[in-house]
Short mmCIF file of C-alpha atoms in Angstrom, two decimals:
data_model
loop_
_atom_site.label_atom_id
_atom_site.label_comp_id
_atom_site.label_asym_id
_atom_site.label_seq_id
_atom_site.Cartn_x
_atom_site.Cartn_y
_atom_site.Cartn_z
CA MET E 800 -46.30 -9.51 -49.90
CA ARG E 801 -44.27 -6.17 -49.20
CA SER E 802 -41.12 -6.18 -51.07
CA GLY E 803 -38.20 -3.51 -50.85
CA ARG E 804 -39.52 -2.55 -47.30
CA HIS E 805 -37.21 -2.83 -44.34
CA SER E 806 -38.59 -4.09 -41.00
CA THR E 807 -36.04 -2.01 -38.99
CA ILE E 808 -34.25 1.53 -39.46
CA THR E 809 -30.67 2.01 -39.19
CA VAL E 810 -28.82 4.98 -37.45
CA ALA E 811 -27.82 6.24 -40.83
CA GLN E 812 -31.53 6.12 -42.21
CA ARG E 813 -32.66 7.77 -38.90
CA GLU E 814 -30.05 10.70 -39.48
CA GLU E 815 -31.14 10.96 -43.15
CA PHE E 816 -34.79 10.98 -41.96
CA TRP E 817 -34.28 13.89 -39.65
CA ARG E 818 -32.14 15.86 -42.24
CA ARG E 819 -34.92 15.63 -44.80
CA TYR E 820 -37.59 16.24 -42.34
CA LYS E 821 -36.02 19.59 -41.16
CA ALA E 822 -35.53 20.46 -44.81
CA GLY E 823 -39.37 20.59 -45.27
CA GLU E 824 -39.86 17.29 -47.00
CA SER E 825 -43.06 15.49 -46.49
CA VAL E 826 -43.04 12.23 -44.26
CA LEU E 827 -44.60 10.07 -47.23
CA GLY E 828 -41.81 11.51 -49.48
CA ILE E 829 -39.08 10.61 -47.05
CA ILE E 830 -40.51 7.00 -46.52
CA GLY E 831 -40.54 6.32 -50.22
CA ALA E 832 -36.98 7.71 -50.55
CA LEU E 833 -35.85 5.57 -47.73
CA GLY E 834 -37.67 2.47 -48.61
CA GLN E 835 -38.87 2.28 -45.13
CA ARG E 836 -42.28 1.18 -43.65
CA SER E 837 -44.48 3.96 -42.43
CA ALA E 838 -44.80 2.09 -39.05
CA ASN E 839 -41.01 2.47 -38.37
CA ILE E 840 -40.88 6.14 -39.25
CA ASN E 841 -43.98 6.49 -36.94
CA ARG E 842 -42.16 5.01 -34.16
CA VAL E 843 -39.30 7.51 -34.68
CA LEU E 844 -41.56 10.42 -34.54
CA GLU E 845 -43.45 9.30 -31.32
CA ALA E 846 -40.18 8.56 -29.59
CA SER E 847 -39.16 12.17 -29.89
CA GLY E 848 -42.58 13.90 -30.10
CA GLY E 849 -41.96 14.97 -33.57
CA ILE E 850 -39.05 16.91 -32.61
CA ALA E 851 -35.43 16.18 -33.99
CA PRO E 852 -33.14 15.31 -31.14
CA VAL E 853 -30.12 17.37 -30.42
CA ARG E 854 -26.99 15.67 -31.21
CA ARG E 855 -24.95 15.20 -28.06
CA THR E 856 -21.13 16.15 -28.31
CA ARG E 857 -18.63 15.28 -25.74
CA SER E 858 -16.89 18.33 -24.29
CA ALA E 859 -13.37 18.56 -24.74
CA ARG E 860 -12.70 19.16 -21.03
CA VAL E 861 -14.16 15.80 -20.06
CA LEU E 862 -11.60 13.18 -19.50
CA ARG E 863 -11.53 9.99 -21.44
CA PHE E 864 -11.35 6.57 -19.85
CA THR E 865 -7.61 6.15 -20.62
CA GLU E 866 -6.80 9.46 -18.97
CA ARG E 867 -8.68 8.49 -15.80
CA GLU E 868 -6.80 5.18 -15.61
CA GLU E 869 -3.49 7.40 -16.05
CA ILE E 870 -4.77 9.45 -13.04
CA SER E 871 -5.35 6.34 -10.92
CA ARG E 872 -1.87 5.14 -11.63
CA GLY E 873 -0.36 8.57 -10.93
CA LEU E 874 -2.16 8.83 -7.41
CA ALA E 875 -1.12 5.48 -6.72
CA ALA E 876 2.52 6.32 -7.46
CA GLU E 877 1.90 9.45 -5.07
CA ASP E 878 2.14 11.82 -7.95
CA SER E 879 0.91 15.36 -7.46
CA LEU E 880 -2.14 16.60 -9.55
CA ARG E 881 0.28 19.14 -11.20
CA VAL E 882 2.47 16.27 -12.27
CA ILE E 883 -0.38 14.15 -13.35
CA ALA E 884 -2.07 16.99 -15.34
CA LYS E 885 1.30 17.90 -17.14
CA ARG E 886 1.63 14.26 -18.11
CA LEU E 887 -1.98 14.26 -19.68
CA ASN E 888 -1.44 17.78 -21.24
CA ARG E 889 -4.36 18.94 -19.26
CA ALA E 890 -5.14 21.93 -16.96
CA VAL E 891 -4.69 20.96 -13.32
CA SER E 892 -8.45 22.36 -12.72
CA THR E 893 -9.71 19.82 -15.22
CA VAL E 894 -8.09 16.90 -13.39
CA SER E 895 -9.25 18.31 -9.84
CA GLN E 896 -12.65 18.82 -11.08
CA ASP E 897 -13.03 15.32 -12.29
CA LEU E 898 -11.55 13.84 -8.90
CA LEU E 899 -14.15 16.07 -7.09
CA HIS E 900 -16.99 14.90 -9.19
CA LEU E 901 -16.00 11.22 -8.39
CA ILE E 902 -15.91 12.03 -4.63
CA LYS E 903 -19.31 13.64 -4.81
CA MET E 904 -20.80 10.64 -6.44
CA TRP E 905 -19.36 8.51 -3.66
CA LEU E 906 -20.94 10.76 -1.10
CA ILE E 907 -24.43 10.80 -2.58
CA ALA E 908 -24.50 7.15 -3.62
CA PRO E 909 -27.65 5.28 -2.28
CA VAL E 910 -27.55 2.66 0.37
CA GLU E 911 -29.31 -0.65 0.01
CA GLU E 912 -30.93 -1.90 3.20
CA ASP E 913 -33.10 -4.83 4.27
CA ASP E 914 -36.78 -3.77 4.39
CA GLY E 915 -37.86 -6.19 7.12
CA ARG E 916 -39.84 -8.07 4.74
CA GLY E 917 -37.29 -10.28 3.04
CA GLY E 918 -36.75 -7.50 0.19
CA LYS E 919 -34.33 -4.54 -0.45
CA ARG E 920 -34.75 -0.84 -0.19
CA ARG E 921 -32.52 1.91 -1.39
CA THR E 922 -32.20 5.13 0.53
CA THR E 923 -29.96 8.19 0.16
CA PRO E 924 -29.64 9.56 3.55
CA CYS E 925 -26.34 11.44 2.81
CA LYS E 926 -27.71 13.11 -0.18
CA ASP E 927 -30.97 14.14 1.42
CA SER E 928 -29.28 15.59 4.73
CA GLY E 929 -26.19 16.97 2.83
CA ARG E 930 -23.88 15.27 5.48
CA GLY E 931 -21.97 12.00 6.23
CA VAL E 932 -20.75 9.22 4.14
CA PRO E 933 -22.75 6.18 2.92
CA GLN E 934 -21.99 3.20 5.56
CA GLY E 935 -19.51 0.75 4.23
CA SER E 936 -18.20 3.15 1.50
CA PRO E 937 -14.65 2.71 0.56
CA LEU E 938 -14.42 6.64 0.86
CA SER E 939 -15.35 6.68 4.49
CA PRO E 940 -11.90 5.47 5.91
CA LEU E 941 -10.19 7.71 3.34
CA LEU E 942 -12.00 10.83 4.35
CA GLY E 943 -11.69 9.92 7.95
CA ASN E 944 -7.98 9.54 7.90
CA LEU E 945 -7.52 12.83 6.09
CA TYR E 946 -9.38 14.62 8.74
CA MET E 947 -7.95 12.67 11.54
CA ARG E 948 -4.54 13.50 10.14
CA ARG E 949 -5.22 17.18 10.35
CA PHE E 950 -6.46 16.72 14.10
CA VAL E 951 -3.34 14.54 15.14
CA LEU E 952 -1.01 17.34 13.54
CA GLY E 953 -2.90 20.05 15.15
CA TRP E 954 -2.95 18.30 18.58
CA LYS E 955 0.97 18.00 18.49
CA GLN E 956 1.49 21.49 17.09
CA ARG E 957 -0.51 23.00 19.85
CA GLY E 958 1.46 21.15 22.34
CA VAL E 959 -1.47 19.31 23.76
CA GLU E 960 0.28 15.93 23.52
CA SER E 961 3.35 16.94 25.35
CA ARG E 962 1.64 19.20 27.96
CA LEU E 963 -0.97 16.69 28.93
CA LYS E 964 1.02 13.52 28.16
CA ALA E 965 -1.98 12.67 25.92
CA ARG E 966 -1.39 10.66 22.93
CA ILE E 967 -3.92 9.90 20.30
CA VAL E 968 -4.34 6.38 18.80
CA SER E 969 -6.68 6.52 15.80
CA TYR E 970 -8.03 4.28 12.84
CA ALA E 971 -10.11 6.01 10.26
CA ASP E 972 -12.61 8.16 12.29
CA ASP E 973 -12.34 6.17 15.51
CA TYR E 974 -9.63 7.42 18.27
CA VAL E 975 -8.61 6.92 21.61
CA ILE E 976 -6.76 9.44 23.75
CA CYS E 977 -4.36 8.00 26.20
CA CYS E 978 -3.96 10.68 28.79
CA LYS E 979 -1.90 10.94 31.96
CA GLY E 980 -2.79 14.63 32.84
CA ASP E 981 -5.77 16.77 33.20
CA VAL E 982 -8.68 14.71 31.63
CA ASP E 983 -11.25 17.50 31.46
CA GLU E 984 -8.66 19.80 29.74
CA ALA E 985 -7.86 17.11 27.19
CA LEU E 986 -11.54 16.81 26.60
CA ALA E 987 -11.97 20.60 26.18
CA GLU E 988 -9.10 20.78 23.81
CA MET E 989 -10.38 17.85 21.65
CA ARG E 990 -13.78 19.50 21.39
CA GLU E 991 -12.51 22.88 20.49
CA MET E 992 -10.14 21.34 17.73
CA MET E 993 -13.08 19.33 16.36
CA ARG E 994 -15.27 22.49 16.13
CA ARG E 995 -12.55 24.44 14.16
CA LEU E 996 -12.43 21.39 11.76
CA LYS E 997 -16.17 21.53 11.58
CA LEU E 998 -16.66 18.02 12.71
CA THR E 999 -19.31 16.80 15.28
CA VAL E 1000 -18.13 14.81 18.24
CA ASN E 1001 -20.43 11.68 18.87
CA GLU E 1002 -21.06 12.33 22.56
CA ALA E 1003 -22.95 9.08 22.91
CA LYS E 1004 -19.56 7.13 22.26
CA THR E 1005 -17.43 9.60 24.23
CA ARG E 1006 -16.52 8.63 27.54
CA VAL E 1007 -13.74 9.04 30.22
CA CYS E 1008 -12.27 5.53 31.08
CA TYR E 1009 -9.82 5.07 34.03
CA LEU E 1010 -7.32 2.01 33.66
CA PRO E 1011 -7.06 -0.46 35.20
CA GLN E 1012 -10.10 -0.14 37.16
CA GLU E 1013 -12.32 0.18 34.02
CA ARG E 1014 -12.09 -1.23 30.55
CA PHE E 1015 -13.23 0.02 27.22
CA ASP E 1016 -13.79 -1.32 23.62
CA PHE E 1017 -11.87 -0.19 20.67
CA LEU E 1018 -11.72 -1.67 16.84
CA GLY E 1019 -13.48 -4.81 18.12
CA TYR E 1020 -11.06 -5.40 21.22
CA SER E 1021 -11.63 -4.92 24.71
CA PHE E 1022 -8.82 -3.15 26.77
CA GLY E 1023 -8.28 -3.47 30.40
CA ARG E 1024 -7.33 -5.52 33.26
CA TYR E 1025 -7.32 -9.42 32.59
CA TYR E 1026 -6.63 -12.19 34.95
CA SER E 1027 -4.73 -15.19 33.76
CA PRO E 1028 -6.72 -18.46 34.09
CA GLN E 1029 -3.57 -20.37 34.85
CA THR E 1030 -1.71 -18.21 37.35
CA GLY E 1031 -4.53 -15.63 38.47
CA ARG E 1032 -1.95 -12.78 37.66
CA ALA E 1033 -3.54 -9.63 36.67
CA TYR E 1034 -2.26 -7.53 33.76
CA LEU E 1035 -3.39 -5.07 30.96
CA CYS E 1036 -4.00 -6.37 27.66
CA GLU E 1037 -6.54 -6.63 24.72
CA TRP E 1038 -8.75 -9.38 23.82
CA PRO E 1039 -11.83 -9.88 21.54
CA SER E 1040 -14.84 -8.04 22.80
CA LYS E 1041 -18.05 -9.62 23.74
CA ARG E 1042 -19.75 -7.61 21.05
CA SER E 1043 -17.36 -8.82 18.44
CA VAL E 1044 -18.14 -12.47 19.48
CA GLN E 1045 -21.87 -11.92 19.45
CA ARG E 1046 -21.62 -10.09 16.06
CA LEU E 1047 -19.94 -13.05 14.49
CA ILE E 1048 -22.47 -15.47 15.98
CA GLY E 1049 -25.29 -13.28 14.50
CA THR E 1050 -23.52 -13.56 11.03
CA ILE E 1051 -23.25 -17.44 11.27
CA ARG E 1052 -26.82 -17.42 12.24
CA GLU E 1053 -28.15 -15.50 9.36
CA ALA E 1054 -25.74 -17.58 7.10
CA THR E 1055 -27.37 -20.90 8.41
CA ASP E 1056 -30.96 -19.67 8.05
CA ARG E 1057 -33.61 -22.41 7.20
CA ARG E 1058 -34.61 -20.50 4.20
CA ILE E 1059 -31.52 -21.50 2.25
CA VAL E 1060 -31.38 -25.21 2.99
CA TRP E 1061 -31.45 -25.64 -0.97
CA LEU E 1062 -27.64 -24.85 -0.68
CA GLU E 1063 -25.22 -27.75 -0.91
CA ALA E 1064 -23.49 -28.69 2.60
CA ASP E 1065 -20.04 -28.15 1.06
CA GLU E 1066 -20.83 -24.69 -0.05
CA MET E 1067 -22.54 -23.95 3.29
CA VAL E 1068 -19.34 -25.07 5.26
CA ARG E 1069 -17.19 -22.89 2.68
CA ARG E 1070 -19.22 -19.77 3.53
CA ILE E 1071 -18.99 -20.35 7.36
CA ASN E 1072 -15.22 -21.23 6.93
CA ARG E 1073 -14.61 -17.80 5.26
CA LYS E 1074 -16.26 -16.06 8.09
CA LEU E 1075 -14.36 -17.95 10.81
CA LEU E 1076 -10.96 -17.59 9.25
CA GLY E 1077 -11.46 -13.86 8.46
CA TRP E 1078 -12.65 -13.19 12.07
CA GLY E 1079 -9.80 -15.42 13.51
CA ASN E 1080 -7.13 -13.73 11.46
CA TYR E 1081 -8.14 -10.32 12.90
CA PHE E 1082 -8.85 -11.27 16.46
CA SER E 1083 -5.77 -13.40 17.06
CA LEU E 1084 -4.10 -10.77 19.84
CA GLY E 1085 -4.28 -11.28 23.52
CA PRO E 1086 -6.03 -14.13 25.38
CA THR E 1087 -8.42 -15.55 22.77
CA GLY E 1088 -9.34 -18.70 24.49
CA LYS E 1089 -12.87 -17.90 25.87
CA ALA E 1090 -13.96 -16.16 22.60
CA TYR E 1091 -12.62 -19.11 20.51
CA ARG E 1092 -14.41 -21.52 22.74
CA THR E 1093 -17.58 -19.81 22.47
CA ILE E 1094 -17.54 -19.64 18.75
CA ASN E 1095 -16.22 -23.30 18.49
CA GLN E 1096 -19.38 -24.32 20.39
CA TYR E 1097 -21.78 -22.32 18.38
CA ALA E 1098 -20.66 -23.03 14.88
CA PRO E 1099 -21.06 -26.82 14.83
CA ARG E 1100 -24.25 -26.48 16.65
CA ARG E 1101 -25.75 -24.08 14.23
CA LEU E 1102 -24.37 -26.02 11.24
CA ARG E 1103 -26.03 -29.28 12.72
CA ARG E 1104 -29.41 -27.60 13.01
CA TRP E 1105 -29.13 -26.39 9.49
CA LEU E 1106 -28.47 -29.89 8.26
CA CYS E 1107 -31.38 -31.32 10.23
CA ASP E 1108 -33.62 -28.74 8.55
CA LYS E 1109 -32.10 -29.53 5.30
CA HIS E 1110 -32.56 -33.36 5.60
CA LYS E 1111 -35.89 -33.37 7.48
CA VAL E 1112 -34.32 -34.62 10.74
CA HIS E 1113 -36.58 -34.10 13.69
CA ASN E 1114 -34.00 -34.54 16.55
CA SER E 1115 -30.78 -32.73 17.50
CA GLY E 1116 -29.01 -34.60 14.85
CA ALA E 1117 -26.03 -35.59 17.10
CA SER E 1118 -25.93 -39.02 15.90
CA ARG E 1119 -26.44 -38.36 12.33
CA PHE E 1120 -24.15 -35.49 12.02
CA PRO E 1121 -21.65 -35.80 14.80
CA ASP E 1122 -18.63 -33.63 15.24
CA GLU E 1123 -16.33 -36.03 13.17
CA TYR E 1124 -18.62 -35.59 10.33
CA LEU E 1125 -18.66 -31.86 10.53
CA TYR E 1126 -14.95 -31.39 10.91
CA ASP E 1127 -13.42 -34.41 9.22
CA THR E 1128 -15.79 -34.99 6.19
CA LEU E 1129 -17.27 -31.53 5.63
CA GLY E 1130 -14.14 -29.54 6.62
CA LEU E 1131 -15.55 -27.21 9.14
CA VAL E 1132 -12.82 -24.85 10.49
CA GLU E 1133 -12.13 -24.97 14.34
CA LEU E 1134 -10.51 -21.78 15.70
CA ILE E 1135 -7.17 -22.66 17.36
CA THR E 1136 -6.13 -20.74 20.44
CA VAL E 1137 -2.50 -19.82 20.17
CA ARG E 1138 -2.25 -18.01 23.48
CA ALA E 1139 -3.92 -19.20 26.72
#
């Protein structure tokens, strides 16, 4: 039995070992002085290759966690970097460099995608190309608004808005130019300003649309001429686009895949309801009747099919899982049309 020998080595003993080791003492002598087992000392030597690790010290210029929290509060209160730096007793350059480093980390963050085989893969397209922002990053709309603000201000200061009666409606990096003047001149002005801002115009998504003869999609809505189903009267308005409806249908289809029949029915309904309510809250403008009817027909049918897969029912399930069971018992949400 080995007495007086420790099975682990503490941080203090590790530092004492390296101090004696660098002073020229033998390993065996250090083992005896520390009362340690030779196996523990050997593991320390193998981990560093027999070279004493350099002790890392935090630079005085590196901001502490509490200071970064104070910066966040200052930015939320719309304080300038100069005011925040003075409050922290720091140089303005130190605060700005820390913010730039944080922005850079967002820009080169990896993106997790489906690999097509049921797994995940991580890619770094923005880091590799040195351009763009990761899709879905919270930094994307912020930077989009910053650049679009410069674009809109320049558009007004150059007199393009008043000269061509062309007003810009933007959200993040998406925008529409409502123009009553020369369309070709407005396009040329837009491309020239984007060139000066060193931004690339997505030509595939850029087109000229003449209202009311044509229609266009923007932020999930379709804009154009619409005919009232009650009176047949034509008027200009917005309504949920066909692509937005199909995207929600695809989301519900993925959520009710037969591979997750292990989920409880109540939890499945809660997940579907969250998607339906979120979608309905956003797409509540204009005539929503047609879009809501499409979704209200698809959601219970898809949920019923999922219940059939879960309970091994080999028919449509209409008799075992009627609409009353889906809506009243399980609590499935039905989108209500506010406007016809």
